Amino acid sequence: MTAPSAFRTLDDADVANKRVLVRVDLNVPTDAGRITDDTRIQAVLPTIREISEKGGKVILLAHFGRPKGVDPKLSLAPIAGEVASRLGKPVAFAPATIGEVAEAAVAKLQPGEVLLLENTRFDPREEKNDPDFVAALAKLGDLYVNDAFATAHRAHASTEGLAHHLPAYAGRCMQVEIEALAKALEAPERPVMAVVGGAKVSSKLELLGNLVAKVDLLVIGGGMANTFLAAEGKDVGKSLCEHDLADTAREIVGKAAAAGCEIVLPVDAVVAREFKAHADNRTVGVDGVAADEMILDAGPASVANVVAKLKTAKTVVWNGPFGAFELAPFDAATVAVAKAAAALTGEGKLLSVAGGGDTVAALNHAGAAEGFTYVSTAGGAFLEWLEGKPLPGVEALRR
Ligand code: 3PG
Ligand code: MG
């Protein structure tokens, strides 16, 4: 990923009276049909509004879930109303993604109107980036705008293929994501700190390998830290730990040392005998975990250490919680460090960027998300970006 000038944006697009195919990520979390977090819908409203106000015909393309063929439970029909209520204007829905029904719905659109097509993944050719499916989508529009950074790690017809068929532009959400992420890792103000937490080292190996080469400080938290502590010979008791990855952990530490990246591990821990909210717990040094105890959070000395390091940093990139933040009181370290990062950001001393599914939930829980410079809408795409991988949806938008 490079500077945003490498991409065409809505500033370069003449949308008036044009049929504009806009790929958005409306893959919002739901519970019994209710949207539990509408961040992704809110994030694409500026692009929809701008095209509509400039007299473009907005045709929204999106996926929902991972259907295998047509699945009425994963229809986007209810989402049209959700977008409409937040947009403050009607959003028509077509029960088809391509073909006559979709074409007829597009033909009815007046300048400024908005239409949502059915789940792109109802057609298996979407995920295969099938040329015939791309051509059928391309028939529906004159221009293509990709505003779905959160799906940019997928080389699908609506996220990648279309960019090669129609004049292609980054939408405002895509643009903001690219700009924020470039500031955090490509040309950051140093020192740069990365905070990586979460359960497993195995799911974040590539990410850690990429980060140690790019950042000055790498703070490792959550269950992952236990694997590093165990690799140093510490007894982590019953803690979540990938003992078979001890060599890998030592390799990462070696790579960090060679690159001049300081690794920061917990020095104390909150331990309990049961994995449940309000379990009886005590705080111990990382050398003092008993055989029948498990580490559920970083302790206060670790928090103080991380916050002190944070004060020396100019940029922080955050992915993953420090502890079992969904269980009180084992959210304390995550909440304390997140609040400190938000406060330093507010004082203008830190540029803070966070992303990845559980991270956003953890920052929201801490009431700190608003205080960050930028919180990505992406889960998997944010992780792949942290791994240093090119994102096909972004790459296809290059000039
Ligand atoms: C996401 O939620 O991560 C994106 O919408 C992409 O969805 P996917 O992981 O099913 O490809
Ligand atoms: Mg995903």
Tab-separated table of C-alpha atoms and ligand atoms in Angstrom:
chain	number	residue	atom	x	y	z
A	1	MET	CA	0.000	0.000	0.000
A	2	THR	CA	1.318	3.455	-0.827
A	3	ALA	CA	0.329	7.096	-0.753
A	4	PRO	CA	-3.306	7.828	-1.588
A	5	SER	CA	-2.225	9.831	-4.634
A	6	ALA	CA	-1.539	6.429	-6.171
A	7	PHE	CA	-5.319	5.941	-6.336
A	8	ARG	CA	-8.146	7.699	-8.088
A	9	THR	CA	-10.703	8.933	-5.597
A	10	LEU	CA	-14.165	10.483	-5.843
A	11	ASP	CA	-12.368	13.788	-6.478
A	12	ASP	CA	-11.450	12.425	-9.906
A	13	ALA	CA	-14.870	10.971	-10.772
A	14	ASP	CA	-17.593	12.704	-12.770
A	15	VAL	CA	-20.622	10.869	-11.434
A	16	ALA	CA	-23.502	13.119	-12.556
A	17	ASN	CA	-26.148	11.067	-14.364
A	18	LYS	CA	-23.857	8.049	-14.312
A	19	ARG	CA	-24.702	4.593	-13.016
A	20	VAL	CA	-22.147	4.144	-10.240
A	21	LEU	CA	-21.517	0.625	-8.925
A	22	VAL	CA	-20.394	1.084	-5.334
A	23	ARG	CA	-18.916	-1.943	-3.517
A	24	VAL	CA	-19.524	-1.534	0.207
A	25	ASP	CA	-18.997	-3.817	3.209
A	26	LEU	CA	-22.385	-4.288	4.874
A	27	ASN	CA	-21.293	-7.492	6.571
A	28	VAL	CA	-22.425	-6.233	9.973
A	29	PRO	CA	-22.661	-8.415	13.076
A	30	THR	CA	-26.235	-9.418	13.939
A	31	ASP	CA	-27.951	-11.196	16.802
A	32	ALA	CA	-31.351	-12.748	16.121
A	33	GLY	CA	-31.701	-10.473	13.085
A	34	ARG	CA	-30.775	-7.292	14.964
A	35	ILE	CA	-27.640	-5.346	14.024
A	36	THR	CA	-25.356	-5.277	17.060
A	37	ASP	CA	-22.775	-2.861	15.609
A	38	ASP	CA	-23.535	-0.558	12.671
A	39	THR	CA	-20.026	0.888	12.267
A	40	ARG	CA	-19.674	-0.479	8.747
A	41	ILE	CA	-22.978	1.051	7.610
A	42	GLN	CA	-22.076	4.423	9.112
A	43	ALA	CA	-18.668	4.255	7.422
A	44	VAL	CA	-20.049	4.124	3.876
A	45	LEU	CA	-22.717	6.821	4.239
A	46	PRO	CA	-20.371	9.671	3.188
A	47	THR	CA	-19.606	7.993	-0.140
A	48	ILE	CA	-23.265	7.211	-0.843
A	49	ARG	CA	-24.307	10.768	0.062
A	50	GLU	CA	-21.598	12.366	-2.019
A	51	ILE	CA	-22.385	10.406	-5.188
A	52	SER	CA	-26.098	10.930	-4.686
A	53	GLU	CA	-25.707	14.683	-4.082
A	54	LYS	CA	-23.576	14.965	-7.216
A	55	GLY	CA	-26.435	13.420	-9.220
A	56	GLY	CA	-25.035	9.909	-9.622
A	57	LYS	CA	-27.234	6.807	-9.572
A	58	VAL	CA	-25.927	4.760	-6.657
A	59	ILE	CA	-25.984	0.978	-7.104
A	60	LEU	CA	-24.726	-0.754	-3.976
A	61	LEU	CA	-22.990	-4.123	-4.179
A	62	ALA	CA	-22.309	-6.036	-0.982
A	63	HIS	CA	-22.019	-9.500	0.528
A	64	PHE	CA	-23.498	-10.801	3.745
A	65	GLY	CA	-22.116	-13.838	5.567
A	66	ARG	CA	-20.704	-16.819	3.732
A	67	PRO	CA	-23.650	-18.360	1.850
A	68	LYS	CA	-23.206	-21.461	-0.250
A	69	GLY	CA	-25.546	-20.444	-3.062
A	70	VAL	CA	-28.849	-18.639	-2.464
A	71	ASP	CA	-29.755	-18.528	1.231
A	72	PRO	CA	-32.821	-16.435	2.198
A	73	LYS	CA	-31.458	-16.040	5.750
A	74	LEU	CA	-28.532	-14.108	4.281
A	75	SER	CA	-30.559	-11.843	1.997
A	76	LEU	CA	-29.561	-8.188	2.035
A	77	ALA	CA	-33.249	-7.153	1.824
A	78	PRO	CA	-33.503	-6.105	5.507
A	79	ILE	CA	-30.215	-4.217	5.252
A	80	ALA	CA	-31.657	-1.872	2.598
A	81	GLY	CA	-33.982	-0.439	5.251
A	82	GLU	CA	-31.125	-0.154	7.729
A	83	VAL	CA	-29.066	1.846	5.233
A	84	ALA	CA	-32.085	3.983	4.296
A	85	SER	CA	-32.901	4.974	7.878
A	86	ARG	CA	-29.316	6.088	8.508
A	87	LEU	CA	-28.989	7.776	5.144
A	88	GLY	CA	-32.261	9.629	5.558
A	89	LYS	CA	-33.530	8.688	2.118
A	90	PRO	CA	-35.062	5.624	0.451
A	91	VAL	CA	-32.897	2.719	-0.645
A	92	ALA	CA	-34.542	0.441	-3.214
A	93	PHE	CA	-33.763	-3.270	-3.141
A	94	ALA	CA	-33.525	-5.699	-6.056
A	95	PRO	CA	-33.839	-9.419	-5.258
A	96	ALA	CA	-31.094	-10.213	-7.779
A	97	THR	CA	-27.435	-9.295	-8.218
A	98	ILE	CA	-27.202	-9.531	-12.013
A	99	GLY	CA	-29.501	-10.298	-14.939
A	100	GLU	CA	-32.878	-8.965	-16.039
A	101	VAL	CA	-34.293	-8.227	-12.589
A	102	ALA	CA	-31.200	-6.291	-11.542
A	103	GLU	CA	-30.995	-4.526	-14.906
A	104	ALA	CA	-34.632	-3.444	-14.689
A	105	ALA	CA	-34.113	-2.046	-11.184
A	106	VAL	CA	-31.063	-0.101	-12.371
A	107	ALA	CA	-32.970	1.224	-15.403
A	108	LYS	CA	-35.600	2.735	-13.093
A	109	LEU	CA	-33.058	4.732	-11.085
A	110	GLN	CA	-33.164	8.526	-11.294
A	111	PRO	CA	-30.063	10.664	-10.613
A	112	GLY	CA	-29.429	10.789	-6.870
A	113	GLU	CA	-31.370	7.603	-6.102
A	114	VAL	CA	-29.933	4.591	-4.303
A	115	LEU	CA	-30.414	0.883	-5.020
A	116	LEU	CA	-29.048	-2.147	-3.161
A	117	LEU	CA	-28.606	-5.384	-5.109
A	118	GLU	CA	-28.906	-8.846	-3.537
A	119	ASN	CA	-25.967	-10.538	-1.761
A	120	THR	CA	-23.157	-10.882	-4.308
A	121	ARG	CA	-22.161	-14.247	-2.767
A	122	PHE	CA	-25.486	-15.869	-3.717
A	123	ASP	CA	-23.700	-16.529	-7.022
A	124	PRO	CA	-20.697	-18.842	-6.529
A	125	ARG	CA	-18.943	-17.033	-9.377
A	126	GLU	CA	-18.462	-13.962	-7.139
A	127	GLU	CA	-15.793	-15.603	-4.972
A	128	LYS	CA	-14.148	-17.188	-8.029
A	129	ASN	CA	-13.775	-13.748	-9.627
A	130	ASP	CA	-15.371	-15.379	-12.684
A	131	PRO	CA	-15.013	-13.227	-15.843
A	132	ASP	CA	-18.622	-13.842	-16.996
A	133	PHE	CA	-19.948	-12.762	-13.617
A	134	VAL	CA	-17.684	-9.697	-13.638
A	135	ALA	CA	-18.996	-8.823	-17.115
A	136	ALA	CA	-22.615	-9.236	-15.956
A	137	LEU	CA	-21.950	-6.872	-13.036
A	138	ALA	CA	-20.088	-4.397	-15.254
A	139	LYS	CA	-23.153	-4.162	-17.534
A	140	LEU	CA	-25.035	-2.530	-14.645
A	141	GLY	CA	-22.753	0.483	-14.279
A	142	ASP	CA	-20.682	3.156	-15.976
A	143	LEU	CA	-18.235	3.662	-13.101
A	144	TYR	CA	-16.966	1.549	-10.210
A	145	VAL	CA	-16.258	2.836	-6.719
A	146	ASN	CA	-14.765	0.503	-4.124
A	147	ASP	CA	-15.549	1.586	-0.572
A	148	ALA	CA	-15.148	-1.849	1.008
A	149	PHE	CA	-11.719	-1.809	2.649
A	150	ALA	CA	-12.922	-4.528	5.033
A	151	THR	CA	-13.328	-6.907	2.073
A	152	ALA	CA	-10.201	-5.760	0.209
A	153	HIS	CA	-8.313	-8.937	1.142
A	154	ARG	CA	-10.670	-10.898	-1.130
A	155	ALA	CA	-9.980	-11.048	-4.879
A	156	HIS	CA	-13.665	-11.437	-5.737
A	157	ALA	CA	-15.619	-10.240	-8.773
A	158	SER	CA	-17.182	-7.261	-6.983
A	159	THR	CA	-14.041	-6.343	-5.025
A	160	GLU	CA	-11.293	-6.868	-7.605
A	161	GLY	CA	-12.512	-8.001	-11.021
A	162	LEU	CA	-14.764	-4.989	-11.624
A	163	ALA	CA	-11.880	-2.563	-11.153
A	164	HIS	CA	-10.395	-3.881	-14.392
A	165	HIS	CA	-13.641	-3.461	-16.354
A	166	LEU	CA	-14.865	0.003	-15.446
A	167	PRO	CA	-13.153	3.296	-14.549
A	168	ALA	CA	-12.349	2.578	-10.887
A	169	TYR	CA	-12.140	4.881	-7.863
A	170	ALA	CA	-11.579	4.572	-4.123
A	171	GLY	CA	-14.603	5.668	-2.093
A	172	ARG	CA	-14.214	7.954	0.928
A	173	CYS	CA	-14.139	5.117	3.501
A	174	MET	CA	-11.539	3.239	1.452
A	175	GLN	CA	-9.532	6.441	1.064
A	176	VAL	CA	-9.576	7.230	4.790
A	177	GLU	CA	-8.522	3.660	5.660
A	178	ILE	CA	-5.633	3.717	3.201
A	179	GLU	CA	-4.451	7.117	4.429
A	180	ALA	CA	-4.677	6.188	8.116
A	181	LEU	CA	-2.894	2.882	7.687
A	182	ALA	CA	-0.136	4.436	5.581
A	183	LYS	CA	0.504	6.956	8.367
A	184	ALA	CA	0.731	4.165	10.911
A	185	LEU	CA	3.160	1.783	9.258
A	186	GLU	CA	4.483	2.997	5.917
A	187	ALA	CA	5.765	6.439	6.770
A	188	PRO	CA	5.133	6.657	10.518
A	189	GLU	CA	6.466	9.123	12.996
A	190	ARG	CA	8.867	7.135	15.173
A	191	PRO	CA	9.149	5.500	17.594
A	192	VAL	CA	6.360	3.196	16.396
A	193	MET	CA	4.851	0.761	18.847
A	194	ALA	CA	2.711	-2.221	17.950
A	195	VAL	CA	0.419	-3.806	20.511
A	196	VAL	CA	-0.498	-7.341	19.550
A	197	GLY	CA	-2.729	-9.384	21.784
A	198	GLY	CA	-5.254	-12.131	21.435
A	199	ALA	CA	-5.312	-15.810	22.130
A	200	LYS	CA	-2.964	-17.518	19.766
A	201	VAL	CA	0.511	-17.030	18.362
A	202	SER	CA	-0.318	-19.528	15.609
A	203	SER	CA	-2.922	-17.214	14.068
A	204	LYS	CA	-0.578	-14.221	14.126
A	205	LEU	CA	2.803	-15.625	13.094
A	206	GLU	CA	3.084	-13.747	9.814
A	207	LEU	CA	1.857	-10.599	11.457
A	208	LEU	CA	4.486	-10.750	14.202
A	209	GLY	CA	7.195	-11.540	11.654
A	210	ASN	CA	6.261	-8.507	9.567
A	211	LEU	CA	5.882	-6.163	12.543
A	212	VAL	CA	9.251	-6.862	14.173
A	213	ALA	CA	10.886	-5.662	10.960
A	214	LYS	CA	8.861	-2.433	10.911
A	215	VAL	CA	8.238	-1.227	14.447
A	216	ASP	CA	10.537	-0.061	17.232
A	217	LEU	CA	8.574	-1.624	20.084
A	218	LEU	CA	6.376	-4.695	20.024
A	219	VAL	CA	4.136	-5.223	23.025
A	220	ILE	CA	2.816	-8.769	23.210
A	221	GLY	CA	-0.267	-9.377	25.324
A	222	GLY	CA	-3.128	-11.796	25.804
A	223	GLY	CA	-2.830	-15.568	25.578
A	224	MET	CA	-0.083	-15.112	22.983
A	225	ALA	CA	2.230	-13.677	25.609
A	226	ASN	CA	2.034	-16.961	27.561
A	227	THR	CA	3.667	-18.796	24.675
A	228	PHE	CA	6.564	-16.308	24.745
A	229	LEU	CA	6.860	-16.558	28.551
A	230	ALA	CA	6.880	-20.365	28.355
A	231	ALA	CA	9.548	-20.187	25.628
A	232	GLU	CA	11.682	-18.266	28.153
A	233	GLY	CA	11.287	-21.191	30.522
A	234	LYS	CA	8.544	-19.734	32.720
A	235	ASP	CA	5.876	-22.024	34.134
A	236	VAL	CA	2.522	-20.687	32.939
A	237	GLY	CA	0.484	-23.354	34.757
A	238	LYS	CA	-2.865	-24.072	33.124
A	239	SER	CA	-2.743	-20.908	31.000
A	240	LEU	CA	-3.669	-20.926	27.335
A	241	CYS	CA	-0.298	-21.624	25.736
A	242	GLU	CA	1.002	-23.125	22.510
A	243	HIS	CA	3.945	-25.061	23.931
A	244	ASP	CA	4.756	-26.531	20.519
A	245	LEU	CA	5.492	-23.012	19.256
A	246	ALA	CA	8.306	-22.319	21.730
A	247	ASP	CA	10.945	-22.461	18.969
A	248	THR	CA	8.875	-20.173	16.769
A	249	ALA	CA	8.502	-17.684	19.617
A	250	ARG	CA	12.270	-17.727	20.163
A	251	GLU	CA	12.805	-17.163	16.419
A	252	ILE	CA	10.539	-14.098	16.512
A	253	VAL	CA	12.471	-12.776	19.502
A	254	GLY	CA	15.730	-13.323	17.610
A	255	LYS	CA	14.415	-11.605	14.498
A	256	ALA	CA	13.266	-8.663	16.618
A	257	ALA	CA	16.677	-8.329	18.260
A	258	ALA	CA	18.374	-8.353	14.843
A	259	ALA	CA	15.987	-5.662	13.573
A	260	GLY	CA	16.412	-3.465	16.645
A	261	CYS	CA	12.824	-4.002	17.761
A	262	GLU	CA	12.278	-4.197	21.505
A	263	ILE	CA	9.802	-6.883	22.596
A	264	VAL	CA	7.767	-6.046	25.682
A	265	LEU	CA	6.235	-8.975	27.586
A	266	PRO	CA	4.125	-8.930	30.749
A	267	VAL	CA	6.051	-8.846	34.034
A	268	ASP	CA	3.074	-9.728	36.208
A	269	ALA	CA	-0.262	-11.421	35.705
A	270	VAL	CA	-3.742	-11.766	37.151
A	271	VAL	CA	-4.343	-15.468	37.633
A	272	ALA	CA	-7.369	-17.601	38.522
A	273	ARG	CA	-8.278	-21.259	38.720
A	274	GLU	CA	-11.409	-20.912	36.608
A	275	PHE	CA	-12.137	-19.205	33.301
A	276	LYS	CA	-15.191	-17.238	34.326
A	277	ALA	CA	-16.245	-13.736	35.265
A	278	HIS	CA	-15.350	-12.737	38.837
A	279	ALA	CA	-13.399	-15.952	39.418
A	280	ASP	CA	-11.272	-15.806	42.590
A	281	ASN	CA	-7.997	-14.267	41.458
A	282	ARG	CA	-4.642	-12.941	42.587
A	283	THR	CA	-1.830	-10.929	41.042
A	284	VAL	CA	1.585	-12.568	40.770
A	285	GLY	CA	4.912	-11.972	39.061
A	286	VAL	CA	5.220	-13.989	35.839
A	287	ASP	CA	7.533	-16.343	37.768
A	288	GLY	CA	4.884	-17.051	40.369
A	289	VAL	CA	2.052	-18.780	38.489
A	290	ALA	CA	0.996	-21.981	40.303
A	291	ALA	CA	0.493	-25.237	38.420
A	292	ASP	CA	-3.311	-25.097	38.758
A	293	GLU	CA	-3.645	-21.400	37.846
A	294	MET	CA	-4.177	-19.673	34.529
A	295	ILE	CA	-3.219	-16.178	33.418
A	296	LEU	CA	-6.354	-14.218	32.525
A	297	ASP	CA	-4.969	-10.686	32.336
A	298	ALA	CA	-1.763	-8.678	32.512
A	299	GLY	CA	-1.087	-7.233	35.964
A	300	PRO	CA	-0.709	-3.593	37.108
A	301	ALA	CA	3.108	-3.556	36.817
A	302	SER	CA	2.817	-4.719	33.197
A	303	VAL	CA	0.235	-2.008	32.518
A	304	ALA	CA	2.473	0.654	34.074
A	305	ASN	CA	5.384	-0.579	31.965
A	306	VAL	CA	3.374	-0.495	28.717
A	307	VAL	CA	1.920	2.933	29.489
A	308	ALA	CA	5.438	4.281	30.192
A	309	LYS	CA	6.625	2.927	26.815
A	310	LEU	CA	3.528	4.335	25.136
A	311	LYS	CA	4.538	7.784	26.379
A	312	THR	CA	7.813	7.464	24.464
A	313	ALA	CA	6.057	6.447	21.213
A	314	LYS	CA	4.745	8.736	18.470
A	315	THR	CA	2.649	6.103	16.724
A	316	VAL	CA	0.829	3.002	17.930
A	317	VAL	CA	-0.844	0.231	15.939
A	318	TRP	CA	-3.108	-1.990	18.019
A	319	ASN	CA	-4.574	-5.414	17.399
A	320	GLY	CA	-5.918	-7.745	20.066
A	321	PRO	CA	-6.730	-7.490	23.785
A	322	PHE	CA	-4.353	-8.000	26.741
A	323	GLY	CA	-6.553	-10.393	28.636
A	324	ALA	CA	-9.929	-12.109	28.728
A	325	PHE	CA	-11.559	-8.676	28.378
A	326	GLU	CA	-15.065	-10.083	28.005
A	327	LEU	CA	-14.876	-11.381	31.599
A	328	ALA	CA	-14.779	-8.829	34.452
A	329	PRO	CA	-12.405	-8.041	36.081
A	330	PHE	CA	-9.980	-9.520	33.526
A	331	ASP	CA	-10.584	-6.550	31.228
A	332	ALA	CA	-8.537	-4.236	33.455
A	333	ALA	CA	-5.245	-4.210	31.520
A	334	THR	CA	-6.916	-3.784	28.127
A	335	VAL	CA	-9.097	-0.968	29.450
A	336	ALA	CA	-6.211	0.820	31.209
A	337	VAL	CA	-3.819	0.731	28.248
A	338	ALA	CA	-6.568	1.641	25.758
A	339	LYS	CA	-7.556	4.639	27.895
A	340	ALA	CA	-3.931	5.744	28.154
A	341	ALA	CA	-3.525	5.533	24.368
A	342	ALA	CA	-6.724	7.521	23.840
A	343	ALA	CA	-5.605	10.174	26.354
A	344	LEU	CA	-2.174	10.584	24.709
A	345	THR	CA	-3.915	10.824	21.345
A	346	GLY	CA	-6.195	13.532	22.711
A	347	GLU	CA	-3.160	15.469	23.930
A	348	GLY	CA	-1.756	15.371	20.402
A	349	LYS	CA	1.214	13.237	21.447
A	350	LEU	CA	0.299	10.003	19.714
A	351	LEU	CA	-1.166	8.786	16.437
A	352	SER	CA	-3.192	5.677	17.288
A	353	VAL	CA	-4.635	3.187	14.831
A	354	ALA	CA	-6.506	0.010	15.745
A	355	GLY	CA	-8.316	-2.726	13.882
A	356	GLY	CA	-9.377	-6.349	13.780
A	357	GLY	CA	-12.727	-7.704	15.009
A	358	ASP	CA	-12.184	-8.321	18.736
A	359	THR	CA	-9.964	-5.249	19.000
A	360	VAL	CA	-12.760	-2.889	18.086
A	361	ALA	CA	-15.044	-4.654	20.568
A	362	ALA	CA	-12.337	-4.326	23.253
A	363	LEU	CA	-11.783	-0.615	22.559
A	364	ASN	CA	-15.511	0.048	22.545
A	365	HIS	CA	-15.780	-1.813	25.844
A	366	ALA	CA	-13.018	0.435	27.234
A	367	GLY	CA	-14.863	3.502	25.920
A	368	ALA	CA	-11.612	4.356	24.134
A	369	ALA	CA	-12.417	3.803	20.455
A	370	GLU	CA	-13.577	7.412	19.984
A	371	GLY	CA	-10.279	8.627	21.394
A	372	PHE	CA	-8.157	6.790	18.834
A	373	THR	CA	-6.955	8.606	15.739
A	374	TYR	CA	-8.454	5.898	13.578
A	375	VAL	CA	-10.269	2.619	14.129
A	376	SER	CA	-10.459	0.459	11.025
A	377	THR	CA	-13.754	-1.079	9.891
A	378	ALA	CA	-11.814	-4.180	8.894
A	379	GLY	CA	-11.209	-7.512	10.588
A	380	GLY	CA	-9.392	-9.950	8.319
A	381	ALA	CA	-8.287	-7.235	5.885
A	382	PHE	CA	-6.646	-5.289	8.732
A	383	LEU	CA	-4.769	-8.424	9.818
A	384	GLU	CA	-3.550	-9.124	6.289
A	385	TRP	CA	-2.404	-5.527	6.033
A	386	LEU	CA	-0.481	-5.963	9.319
A	387	GLU	CA	1.066	-9.069	7.781
A	388	GLY	CA	2.438	-6.846	5.019
A	389	LYS	CA	0.386	-8.549	2.312
A	390	PRO	CA	-0.911	-6.633	-0.704
A	391	LEU	CA	-4.711	-6.408	-0.558
A	392	PRO	CA	-6.184	-7.325	-3.981
A	393	GLY	CA	-9.088	-4.877	-3.673
A	394	VAL	CA	-6.685	-2.020	-2.961
A	395	GLU	CA	-4.088	-3.051	-5.527
A	396	ALA	CA	-6.702	-3.149	-8.297
A	397	LEU	CA	-7.501	0.526	-7.650
A	398	ARG	CA	-3.993	1.772	-8.384
A	399	ARG	CA	-3.713	4.307	-11.188
B	1	3PG	C1	-15.289	-9.473	7.039
B	1	3PG	O1	-16.269	-9.397	7.781
B	1	3PG	O2	-14.170	-9.836	7.440
B	1	3PG	C2	-15.439	-9.051	5.615
B	1	3PG	O3	-16.737	-8.594	5.356
B	1	3PG	C3	-15.072	-10.169	4.685
B	1	3PG	O4	-15.887	-11.280	4.923
B	1	3PG	P1	-15.280	-12.733	4.753
B	1	3PG	O5	-14.291	-12.937	5.841
B	1	3PG	O6	-16.451	-13.672	4.818
B	1	3PG	O7	-14.612	-12.776	3.387
B	2	MG	MG	-13.469	-12.082	7.754
